[in-house]
Coordinates of C-alpha atoms and ligand atoms in Angstrom, one line a residue:
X26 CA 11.7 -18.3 -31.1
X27 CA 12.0 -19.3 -27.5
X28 CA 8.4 -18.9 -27.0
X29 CA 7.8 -21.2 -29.9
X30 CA 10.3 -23.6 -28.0
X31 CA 8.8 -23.8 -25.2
X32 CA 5.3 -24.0 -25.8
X33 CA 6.5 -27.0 -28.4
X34 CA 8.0 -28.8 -24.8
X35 CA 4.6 -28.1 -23.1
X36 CA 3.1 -29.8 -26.0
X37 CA 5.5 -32.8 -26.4
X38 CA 5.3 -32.9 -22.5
X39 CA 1.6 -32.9 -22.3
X40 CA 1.2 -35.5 -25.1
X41 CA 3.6 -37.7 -23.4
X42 CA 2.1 -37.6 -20.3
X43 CA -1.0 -38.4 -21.5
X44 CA 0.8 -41.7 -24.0
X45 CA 2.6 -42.8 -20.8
X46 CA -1.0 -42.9 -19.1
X47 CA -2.8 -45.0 -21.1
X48 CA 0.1 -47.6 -21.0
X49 CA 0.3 -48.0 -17.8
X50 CA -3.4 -48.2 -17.6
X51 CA -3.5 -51.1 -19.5
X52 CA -0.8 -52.2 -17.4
X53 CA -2.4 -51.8 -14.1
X54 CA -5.3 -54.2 -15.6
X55 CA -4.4 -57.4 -14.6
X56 CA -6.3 -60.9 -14.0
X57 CA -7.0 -61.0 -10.7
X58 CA -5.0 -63.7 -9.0
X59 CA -8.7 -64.1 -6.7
X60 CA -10.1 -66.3 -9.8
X61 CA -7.7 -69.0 -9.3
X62 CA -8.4 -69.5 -5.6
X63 CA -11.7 -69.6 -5.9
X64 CA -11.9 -72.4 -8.6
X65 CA -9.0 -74.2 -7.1
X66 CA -10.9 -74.3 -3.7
X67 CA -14.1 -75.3 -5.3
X68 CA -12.6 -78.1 -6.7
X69 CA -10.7 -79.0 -3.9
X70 CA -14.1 -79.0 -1.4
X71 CA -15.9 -81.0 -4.0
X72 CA -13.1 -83.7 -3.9
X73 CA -13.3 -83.7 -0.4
X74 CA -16.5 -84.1 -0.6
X75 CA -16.2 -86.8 -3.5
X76 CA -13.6 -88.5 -1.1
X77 CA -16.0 -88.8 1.9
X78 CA -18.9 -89.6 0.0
X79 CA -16.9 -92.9 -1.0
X80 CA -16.2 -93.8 2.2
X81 CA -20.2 -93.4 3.5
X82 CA -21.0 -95.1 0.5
X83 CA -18.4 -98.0 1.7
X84 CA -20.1 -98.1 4.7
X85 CA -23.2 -98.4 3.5
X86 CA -24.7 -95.2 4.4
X87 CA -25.3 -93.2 1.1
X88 CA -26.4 -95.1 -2.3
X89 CA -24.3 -95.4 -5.6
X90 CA -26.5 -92.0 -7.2
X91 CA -25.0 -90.0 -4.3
X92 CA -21.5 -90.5 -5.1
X93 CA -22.3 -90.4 -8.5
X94 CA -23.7 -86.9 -7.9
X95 CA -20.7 -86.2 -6.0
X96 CA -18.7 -87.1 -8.9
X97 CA -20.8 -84.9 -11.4
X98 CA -20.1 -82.1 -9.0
X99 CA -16.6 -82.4 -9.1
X100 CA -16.2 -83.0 -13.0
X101 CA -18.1 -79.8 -13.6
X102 CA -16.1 -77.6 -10.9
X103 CA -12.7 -79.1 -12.8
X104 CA -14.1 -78.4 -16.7
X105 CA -15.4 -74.8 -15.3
X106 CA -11.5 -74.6 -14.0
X107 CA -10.1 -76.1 -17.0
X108 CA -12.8 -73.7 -19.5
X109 CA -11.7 -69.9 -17.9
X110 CA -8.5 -68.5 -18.1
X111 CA -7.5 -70.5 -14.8
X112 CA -5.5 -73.0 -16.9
X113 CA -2.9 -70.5 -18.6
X114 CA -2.8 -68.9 -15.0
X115 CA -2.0 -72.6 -13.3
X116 CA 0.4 -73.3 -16.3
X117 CA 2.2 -69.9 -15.7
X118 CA 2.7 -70.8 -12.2
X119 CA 4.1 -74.1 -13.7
X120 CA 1.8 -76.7 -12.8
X121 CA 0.9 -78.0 -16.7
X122 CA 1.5 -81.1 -15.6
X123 CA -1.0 -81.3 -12.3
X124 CA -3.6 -80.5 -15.2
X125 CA -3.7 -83.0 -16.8
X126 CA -3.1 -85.5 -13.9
X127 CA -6.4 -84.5 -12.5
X128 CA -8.3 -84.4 -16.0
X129 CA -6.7 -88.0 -16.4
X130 CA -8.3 -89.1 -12.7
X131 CA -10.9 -87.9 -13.4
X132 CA -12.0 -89.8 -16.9
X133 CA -9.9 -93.0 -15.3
X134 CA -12.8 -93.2 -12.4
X135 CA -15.8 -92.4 -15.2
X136 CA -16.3 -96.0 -16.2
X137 CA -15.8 -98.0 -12.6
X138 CA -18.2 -95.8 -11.0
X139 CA -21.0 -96.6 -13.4
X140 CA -21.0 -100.3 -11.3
X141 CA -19.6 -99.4 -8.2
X142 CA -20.6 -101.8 -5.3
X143 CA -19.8 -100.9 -1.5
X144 CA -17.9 -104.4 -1.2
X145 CA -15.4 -103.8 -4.4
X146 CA -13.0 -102.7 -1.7
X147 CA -10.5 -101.9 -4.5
X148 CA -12.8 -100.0 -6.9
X149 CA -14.0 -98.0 -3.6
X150 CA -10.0 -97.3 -2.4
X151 CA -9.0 -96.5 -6.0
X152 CA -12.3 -94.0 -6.2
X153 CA -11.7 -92.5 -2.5
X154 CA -8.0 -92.1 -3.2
X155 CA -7.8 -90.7 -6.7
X156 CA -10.1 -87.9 -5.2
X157 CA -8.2 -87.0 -2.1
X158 CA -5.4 -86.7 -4.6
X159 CA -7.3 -84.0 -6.6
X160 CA -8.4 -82.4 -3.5
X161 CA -4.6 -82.1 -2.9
X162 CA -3.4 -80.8 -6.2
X163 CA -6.4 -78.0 -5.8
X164 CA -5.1 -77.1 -2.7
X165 CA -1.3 -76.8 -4.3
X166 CA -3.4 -74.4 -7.1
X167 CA -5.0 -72.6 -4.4
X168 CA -1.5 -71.8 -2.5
X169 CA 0.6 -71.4 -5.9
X170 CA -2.6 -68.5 -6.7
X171 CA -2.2 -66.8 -3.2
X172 CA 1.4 -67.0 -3.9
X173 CA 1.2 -66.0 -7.8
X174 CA -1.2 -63.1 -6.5
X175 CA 0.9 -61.5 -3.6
X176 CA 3.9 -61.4 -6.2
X177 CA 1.7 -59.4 -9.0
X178 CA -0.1 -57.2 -5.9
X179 CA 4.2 -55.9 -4.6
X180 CA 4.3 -56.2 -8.9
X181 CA 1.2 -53.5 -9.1
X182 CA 2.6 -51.8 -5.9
X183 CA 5.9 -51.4 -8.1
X184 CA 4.1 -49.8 -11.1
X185 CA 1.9 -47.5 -9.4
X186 CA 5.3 -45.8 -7.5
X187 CA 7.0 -45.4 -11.1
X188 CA 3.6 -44.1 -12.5
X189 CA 3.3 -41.4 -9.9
X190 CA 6.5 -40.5 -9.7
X191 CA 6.7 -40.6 -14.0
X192 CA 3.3 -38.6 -13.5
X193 CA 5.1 -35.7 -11.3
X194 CA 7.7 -35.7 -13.5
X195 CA 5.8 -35.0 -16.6
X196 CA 3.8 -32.0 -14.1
X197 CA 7.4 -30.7 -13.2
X198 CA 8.4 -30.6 -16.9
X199 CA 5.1 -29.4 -17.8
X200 CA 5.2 -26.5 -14.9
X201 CA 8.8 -25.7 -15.6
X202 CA 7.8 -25.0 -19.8
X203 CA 4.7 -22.7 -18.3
X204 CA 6.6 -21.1 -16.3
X205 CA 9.1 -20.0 -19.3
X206 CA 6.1 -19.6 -21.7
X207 CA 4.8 -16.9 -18.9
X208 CA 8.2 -15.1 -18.5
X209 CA 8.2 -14.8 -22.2
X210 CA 4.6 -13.3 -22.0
X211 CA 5.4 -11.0 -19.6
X212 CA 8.3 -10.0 -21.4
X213 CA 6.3 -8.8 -24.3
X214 CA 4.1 -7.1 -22.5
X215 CA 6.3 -5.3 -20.9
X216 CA 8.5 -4.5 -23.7
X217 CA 5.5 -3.6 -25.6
X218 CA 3.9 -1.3 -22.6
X219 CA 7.6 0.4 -22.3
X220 CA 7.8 1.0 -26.2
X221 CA 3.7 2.2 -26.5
X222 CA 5.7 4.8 -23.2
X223 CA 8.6 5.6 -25.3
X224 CA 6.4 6.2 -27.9
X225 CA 3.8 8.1 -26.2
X226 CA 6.5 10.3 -24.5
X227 CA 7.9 11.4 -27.9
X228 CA 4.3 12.2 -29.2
X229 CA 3.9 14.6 -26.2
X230 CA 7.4 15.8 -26.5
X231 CA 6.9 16.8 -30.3
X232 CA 3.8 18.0 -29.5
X233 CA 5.2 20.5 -26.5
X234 CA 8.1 21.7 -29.1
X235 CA 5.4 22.9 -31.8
X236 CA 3.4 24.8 -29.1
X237 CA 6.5 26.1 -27.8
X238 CA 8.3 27.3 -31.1
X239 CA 4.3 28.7 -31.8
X240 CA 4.3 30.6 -28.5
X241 CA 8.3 31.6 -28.3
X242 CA 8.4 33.1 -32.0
X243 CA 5.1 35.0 -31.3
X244 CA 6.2 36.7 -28.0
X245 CA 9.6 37.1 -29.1
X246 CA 8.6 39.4 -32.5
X247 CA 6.7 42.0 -30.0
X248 CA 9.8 43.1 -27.9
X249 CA 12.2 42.6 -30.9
X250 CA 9.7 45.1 -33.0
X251 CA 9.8 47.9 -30.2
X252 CA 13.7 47.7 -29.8
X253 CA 14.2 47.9 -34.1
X254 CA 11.6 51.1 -33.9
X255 CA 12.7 52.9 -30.9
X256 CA 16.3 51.9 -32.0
X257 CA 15.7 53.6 -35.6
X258 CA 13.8 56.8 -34.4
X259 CA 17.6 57.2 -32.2
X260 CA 19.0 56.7 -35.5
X261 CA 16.8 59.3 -37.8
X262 CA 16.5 62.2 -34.6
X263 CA 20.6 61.9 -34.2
X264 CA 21.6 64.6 -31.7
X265 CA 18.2 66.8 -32.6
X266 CA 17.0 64.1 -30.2
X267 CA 15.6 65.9 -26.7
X268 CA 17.0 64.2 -23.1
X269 CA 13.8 63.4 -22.3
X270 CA 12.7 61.7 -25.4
X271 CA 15.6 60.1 -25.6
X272 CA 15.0 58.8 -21.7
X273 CA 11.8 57.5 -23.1
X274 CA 13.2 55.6 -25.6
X275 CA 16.0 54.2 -23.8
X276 CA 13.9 53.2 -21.0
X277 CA 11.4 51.1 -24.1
X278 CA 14.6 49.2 -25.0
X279 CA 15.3 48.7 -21.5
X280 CA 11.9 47.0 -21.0
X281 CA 12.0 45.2 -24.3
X282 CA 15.1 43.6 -23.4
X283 CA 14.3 42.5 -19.7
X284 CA 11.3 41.1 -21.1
X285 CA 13.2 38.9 -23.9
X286 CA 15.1 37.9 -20.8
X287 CA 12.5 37.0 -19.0
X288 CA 11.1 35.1 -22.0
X289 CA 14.8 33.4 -22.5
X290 CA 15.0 32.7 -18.4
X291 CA 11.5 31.0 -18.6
X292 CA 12.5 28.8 -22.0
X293 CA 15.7 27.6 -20.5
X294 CA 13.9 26.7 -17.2
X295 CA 11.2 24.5 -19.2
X296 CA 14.1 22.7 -21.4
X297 CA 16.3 22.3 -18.0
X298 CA 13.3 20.9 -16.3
X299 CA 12.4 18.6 -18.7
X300 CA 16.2 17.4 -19.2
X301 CA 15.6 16.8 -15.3
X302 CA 19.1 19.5 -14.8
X303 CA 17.2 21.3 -12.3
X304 CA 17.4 19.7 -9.0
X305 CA 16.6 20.9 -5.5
X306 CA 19.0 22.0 -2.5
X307 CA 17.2 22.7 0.8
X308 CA 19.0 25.1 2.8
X309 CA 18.4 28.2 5.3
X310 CA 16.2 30.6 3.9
X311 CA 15.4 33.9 5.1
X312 CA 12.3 34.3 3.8
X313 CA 11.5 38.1 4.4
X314 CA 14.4 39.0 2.8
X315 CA 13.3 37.3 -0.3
X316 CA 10.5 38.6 -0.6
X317 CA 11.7 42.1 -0.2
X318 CA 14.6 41.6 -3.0
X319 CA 11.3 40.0 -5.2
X320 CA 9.4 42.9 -4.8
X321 CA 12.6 45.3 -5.6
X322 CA 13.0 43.9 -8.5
X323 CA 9.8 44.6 -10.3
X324 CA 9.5 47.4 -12.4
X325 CA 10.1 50.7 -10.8
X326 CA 6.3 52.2 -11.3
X327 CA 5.0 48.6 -9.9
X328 CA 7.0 48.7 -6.9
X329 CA 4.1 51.0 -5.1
X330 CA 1.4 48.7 -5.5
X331 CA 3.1 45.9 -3.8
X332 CA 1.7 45.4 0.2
X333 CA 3.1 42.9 2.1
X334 CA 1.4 40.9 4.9
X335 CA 4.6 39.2 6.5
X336 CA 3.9 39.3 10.4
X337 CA 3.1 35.8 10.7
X338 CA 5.2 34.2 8.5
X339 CA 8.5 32.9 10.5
X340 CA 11.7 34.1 9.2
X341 CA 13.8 31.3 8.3
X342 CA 12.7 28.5 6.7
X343 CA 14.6 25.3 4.9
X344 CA 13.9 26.0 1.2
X345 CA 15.6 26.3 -2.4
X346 CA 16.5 29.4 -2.1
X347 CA 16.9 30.1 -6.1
X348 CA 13.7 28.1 -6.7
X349 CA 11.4 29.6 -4.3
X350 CA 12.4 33.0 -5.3
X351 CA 11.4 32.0 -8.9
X352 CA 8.2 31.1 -8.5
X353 CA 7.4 34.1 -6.1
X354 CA 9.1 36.3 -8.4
X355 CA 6.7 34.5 -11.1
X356 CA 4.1 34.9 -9.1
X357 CA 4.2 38.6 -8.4
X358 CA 5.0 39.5 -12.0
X359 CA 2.0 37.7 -13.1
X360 CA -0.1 39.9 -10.6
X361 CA 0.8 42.7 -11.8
X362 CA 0.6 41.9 -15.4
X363 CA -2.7 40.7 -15.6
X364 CA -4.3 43.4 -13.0
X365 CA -4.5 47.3 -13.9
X366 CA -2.0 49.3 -13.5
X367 CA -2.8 51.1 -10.4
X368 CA -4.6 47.9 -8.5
X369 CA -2.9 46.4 -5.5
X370 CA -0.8 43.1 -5.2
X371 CA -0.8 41.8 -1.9
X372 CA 2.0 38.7 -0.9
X373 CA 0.7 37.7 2.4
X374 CA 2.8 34.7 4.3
X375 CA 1.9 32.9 7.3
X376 CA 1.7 29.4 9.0
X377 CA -0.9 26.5 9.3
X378 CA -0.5 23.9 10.8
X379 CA 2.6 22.3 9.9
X380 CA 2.5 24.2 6.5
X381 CA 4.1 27.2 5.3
X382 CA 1.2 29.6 3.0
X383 CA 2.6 32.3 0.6
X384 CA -0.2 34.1 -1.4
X385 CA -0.2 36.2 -4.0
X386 CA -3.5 38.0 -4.5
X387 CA -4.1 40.8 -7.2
X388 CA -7.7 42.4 -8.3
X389 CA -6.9 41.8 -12.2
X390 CA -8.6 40.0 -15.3
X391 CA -9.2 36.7 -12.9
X392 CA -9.6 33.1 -14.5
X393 CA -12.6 32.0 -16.1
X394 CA -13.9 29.0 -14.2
X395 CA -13.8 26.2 -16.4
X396 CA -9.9 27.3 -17.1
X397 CA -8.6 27.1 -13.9
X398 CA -8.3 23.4 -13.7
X399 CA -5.5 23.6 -16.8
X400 CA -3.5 27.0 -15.3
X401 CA -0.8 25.0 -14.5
X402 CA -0.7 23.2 -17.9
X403 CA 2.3 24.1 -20.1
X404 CA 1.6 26.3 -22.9
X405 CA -2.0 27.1 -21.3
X406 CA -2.8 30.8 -21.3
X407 CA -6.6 31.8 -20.4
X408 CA -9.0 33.3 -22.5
X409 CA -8.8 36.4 -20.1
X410 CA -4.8 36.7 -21.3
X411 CA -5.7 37.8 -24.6
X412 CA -3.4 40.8 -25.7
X413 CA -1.3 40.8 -22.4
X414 CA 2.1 39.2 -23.3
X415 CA 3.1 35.7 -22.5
X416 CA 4.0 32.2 -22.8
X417 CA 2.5 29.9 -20.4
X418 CA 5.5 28.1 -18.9
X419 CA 5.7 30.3 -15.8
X420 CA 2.8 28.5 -13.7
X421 CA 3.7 25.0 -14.5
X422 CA 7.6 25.7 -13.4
X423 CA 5.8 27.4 -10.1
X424 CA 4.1 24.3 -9.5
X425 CA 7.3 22.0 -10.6
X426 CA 8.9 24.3 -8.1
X427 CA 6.8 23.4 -5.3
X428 CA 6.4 20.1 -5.8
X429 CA 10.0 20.0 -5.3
X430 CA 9.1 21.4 -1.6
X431 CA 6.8 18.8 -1.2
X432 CA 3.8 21.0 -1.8
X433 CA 1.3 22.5 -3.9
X434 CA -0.4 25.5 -5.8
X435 CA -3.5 27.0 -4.9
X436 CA -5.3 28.8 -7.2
X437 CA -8.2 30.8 -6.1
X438 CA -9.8 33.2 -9.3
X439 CA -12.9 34.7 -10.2
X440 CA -13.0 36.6 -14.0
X441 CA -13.0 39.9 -13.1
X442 CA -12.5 40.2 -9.8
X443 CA -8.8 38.9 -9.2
X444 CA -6.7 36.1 -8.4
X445 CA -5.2 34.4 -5.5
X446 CA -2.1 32.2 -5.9
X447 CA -0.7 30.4 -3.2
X448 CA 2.2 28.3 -2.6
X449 CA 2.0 25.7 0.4
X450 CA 4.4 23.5 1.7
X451 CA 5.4 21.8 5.0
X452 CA 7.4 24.0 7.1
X453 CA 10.9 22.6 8.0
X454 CA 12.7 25.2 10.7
X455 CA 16.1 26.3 9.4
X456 CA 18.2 24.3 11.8
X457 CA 21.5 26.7 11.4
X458 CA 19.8 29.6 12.5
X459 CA 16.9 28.2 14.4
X460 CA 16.8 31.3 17.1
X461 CA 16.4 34.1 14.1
X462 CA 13.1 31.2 12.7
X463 CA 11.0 33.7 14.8
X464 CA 7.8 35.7 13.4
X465 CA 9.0 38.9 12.1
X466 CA 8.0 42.3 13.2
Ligands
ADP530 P1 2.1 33.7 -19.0 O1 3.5 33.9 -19.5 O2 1.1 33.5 -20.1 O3 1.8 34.7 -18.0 P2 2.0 31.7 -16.9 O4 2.4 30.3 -17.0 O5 2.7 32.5 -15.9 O6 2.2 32.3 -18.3 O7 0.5 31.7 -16.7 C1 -0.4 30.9 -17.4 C2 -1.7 31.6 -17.6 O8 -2.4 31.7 -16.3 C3 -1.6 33.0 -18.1 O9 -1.5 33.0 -19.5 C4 -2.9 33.5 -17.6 O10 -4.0 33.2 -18.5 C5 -3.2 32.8 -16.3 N1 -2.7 33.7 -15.2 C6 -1.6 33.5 -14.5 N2 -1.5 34.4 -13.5 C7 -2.6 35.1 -13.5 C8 -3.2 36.2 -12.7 N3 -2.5 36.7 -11.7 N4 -4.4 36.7 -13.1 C9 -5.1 36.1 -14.1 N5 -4.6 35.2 -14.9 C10 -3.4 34.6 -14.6

């Protein structure tokens, strides 16, 4: 609606603009007040002329055809005058009556000069006279013109102002309605962009819920069957059941469970990160300490094949605490998931430059080449993951994780041969306890 509005004002604007232009056009054309002059002073030199002629002619000194041409002369300046548009003009300026004096003068003298002698002293002063009377009135014509034309030149002066100040109103007006018409544009677009967004983000969100439901229900049945068979064996054996068998199935139930937990801490950590609930505190980090409680925490017959390479990697460090140890914790499992059981897993920590490097290297499956580009992809497993258990959240919170540190994820693999993962960020000296921030032995 208000784009209709105002694109109906640009048009009325525009129109009237261009209707207000062509009037005054036709107002700016004007007879030129030069015209009058002109014939006024013609007519006035040829009575002059007329009038001096007369008086030669008196004295003997020009013959009766020269004042007669004189008089021609004269009569054809004033019918030329009375023929153009002068006339109207002179009447405007109110001189009707000065008109028709000089016509009358002018056909009085006609007859009398036919047989004009140089001693008819009165015929001569009569002719002489009547012409420096004409030669007068031309002259008032010629003034009243200058006159007439100053006042229409301040007149012209007038209407040229109030066209271009009518003219920059109309461009104001007309600027003013663009300008809204643009707003309302951009408006659109904008709306339109954020809704195409809006709906864009909803596809993708839809899109990660089915692969996640997909991925969660698969990995969840494996650990739920082994707890419901080892759980039922229990059940059928009773107390024929031996210590050690029973160990053995305890211990499956144990594992099953850690790894639903696992599962659950992973698919509350994608739905908290994408609610934007996790956010980042930077505080004093003792970072060989972390990695120690990391590597505790794997399972007991993975614990041996852990090596550490911490001597150059300071002590204390600014970090999120809880975060880092989350992705190094994913980190290290991952190692040791998708490398065979007795192959080492080496964390190695150290600085470069400015930045703080923690690698995770293992001699496992690897990443086939044209895979590793998507690792950090939610939901992305590679082709060398087949039949080990997972979900694919674990690298992209890893690399959420350290994007919160202001860094990145490396990820050096070759299928076959092993993996390196490694976290780098800039190093920020834990100011509380900057004397322990020392290389560790
Ligand atoms: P998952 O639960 O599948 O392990 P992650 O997000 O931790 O999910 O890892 C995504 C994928 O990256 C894995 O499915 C696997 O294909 C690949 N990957 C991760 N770590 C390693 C590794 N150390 N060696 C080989 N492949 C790995």
């Amino acid at each position: 609606m208000a784009a209709a509005l105002a694109l109906t004002i640009l048009f009325v604007v525009l129109l009237a603009a261009v209707i207000r232009l062509a009037v005054n056009e036709s107002r700016l054309a004007g007879e030129p007040a030069e015209g009058v002059i002109w014939f006024s002073s013609q007519g006035q030199y040829e009575a002059m002329r007329l009038a001096d002629t007369v008086l030669m002619f008196e004295a003997d000194r020009v013959s009766r055809d020269e004042v007669a041409l004189r008089f021609d002369l004269l009569d054809s300046r004033i019918r030329l005058f009375e023929e153009g548009s002068m006339t109207e003009r002179v009447t405007s300026m109110g001189y009707q009556d000065e008109i028709a004096v000089v016509r009358s003068l002018v056909e009085r003298q006609r007859q009398p000069l036919a047989t004009l002698q140089a001693n008819d002293t009165a015929a001569v002063s009569s002719l002489h006279y009547d012409a420096q009377t004409i030669s007068h009135i031309m002259r008032d014509f010629a003034n009243a013109g200058m006159l007439d034309g100053r006042e229409r030149q301040e007149i012209v002066r007038n209407n040229r102002r109030q066209i271009l100040l009518e003219i920059l109103g109309y461009l104001l007006a007309t600027l003013a309605a663009g300008v809204v018409v643009a707003i309302i544009v951009v408006r659109g677009y904008r709306s339109i962009a954020q809704a195409e967004a809006a709906l864009a983000h909803e596809k993708e969100v839809s899109r990660l819920h089915r692969a996640f439901t997909s991925v969660v229900s698969h990995q969840f049945r494996t650990p739920l069957s082994i707890i419901d068979a080892s759980s039922q064996r229990m059940l059928r054996r009773g107390a024929a059941m031996s210590v050690d068998e029973m160990t053995t199935r305890v211990t499956k139930i144990r594992n099953a469970c850690q790894r639903l937990t696992r599962l659950m801490e992973s698919t509350l950590n994608a739905a908290r990160l994408e609610q934007g609930e996790i956010t980042f505190h930077s505080r004093p980090c003792d970072l060989h300490v972390l990695i120690a409680s990391i590597c505790d925490n794997q399972p007991e017959d993975d614990q041996s094949r852990i090596r550490r390479s911490l001597e150059r990697l300071p002590r204390w460090a600014m970090a999120d605490v809880t975060l880092l140890e989350h992705a190094l914790q994913n980190l290290v499992s991952n190692a040791l998931k998708y490398s065979p059981a007795d192959a080492p897993v080496t964390i190695r920590g150290w600085l470069r430059g400015s930045d703080l490097v923690i690698s995770v290297e293992d001699l496992g499956v690897g990443i086939p080449a044209d895979e590793i580009d998507f690792i950090s992809e939610r939901f992305f497993r590679a082709r060398t993951a087949e039949g080990i258990p997972g979900t694919g959240i674990g690298l992209n919170f890893v690399s959420q994780i350290v994007k919160l540190h202001s860094g990145r994820l490396d990820v050096e693999s070759e299928q076959g041969k092993g993996s390196t993962f490694t976290l780098i960020f800039p190093y920020k000296p834990a100011q509380r306890l900057a004397a322990a921030a020392q290389p560790a032995d």
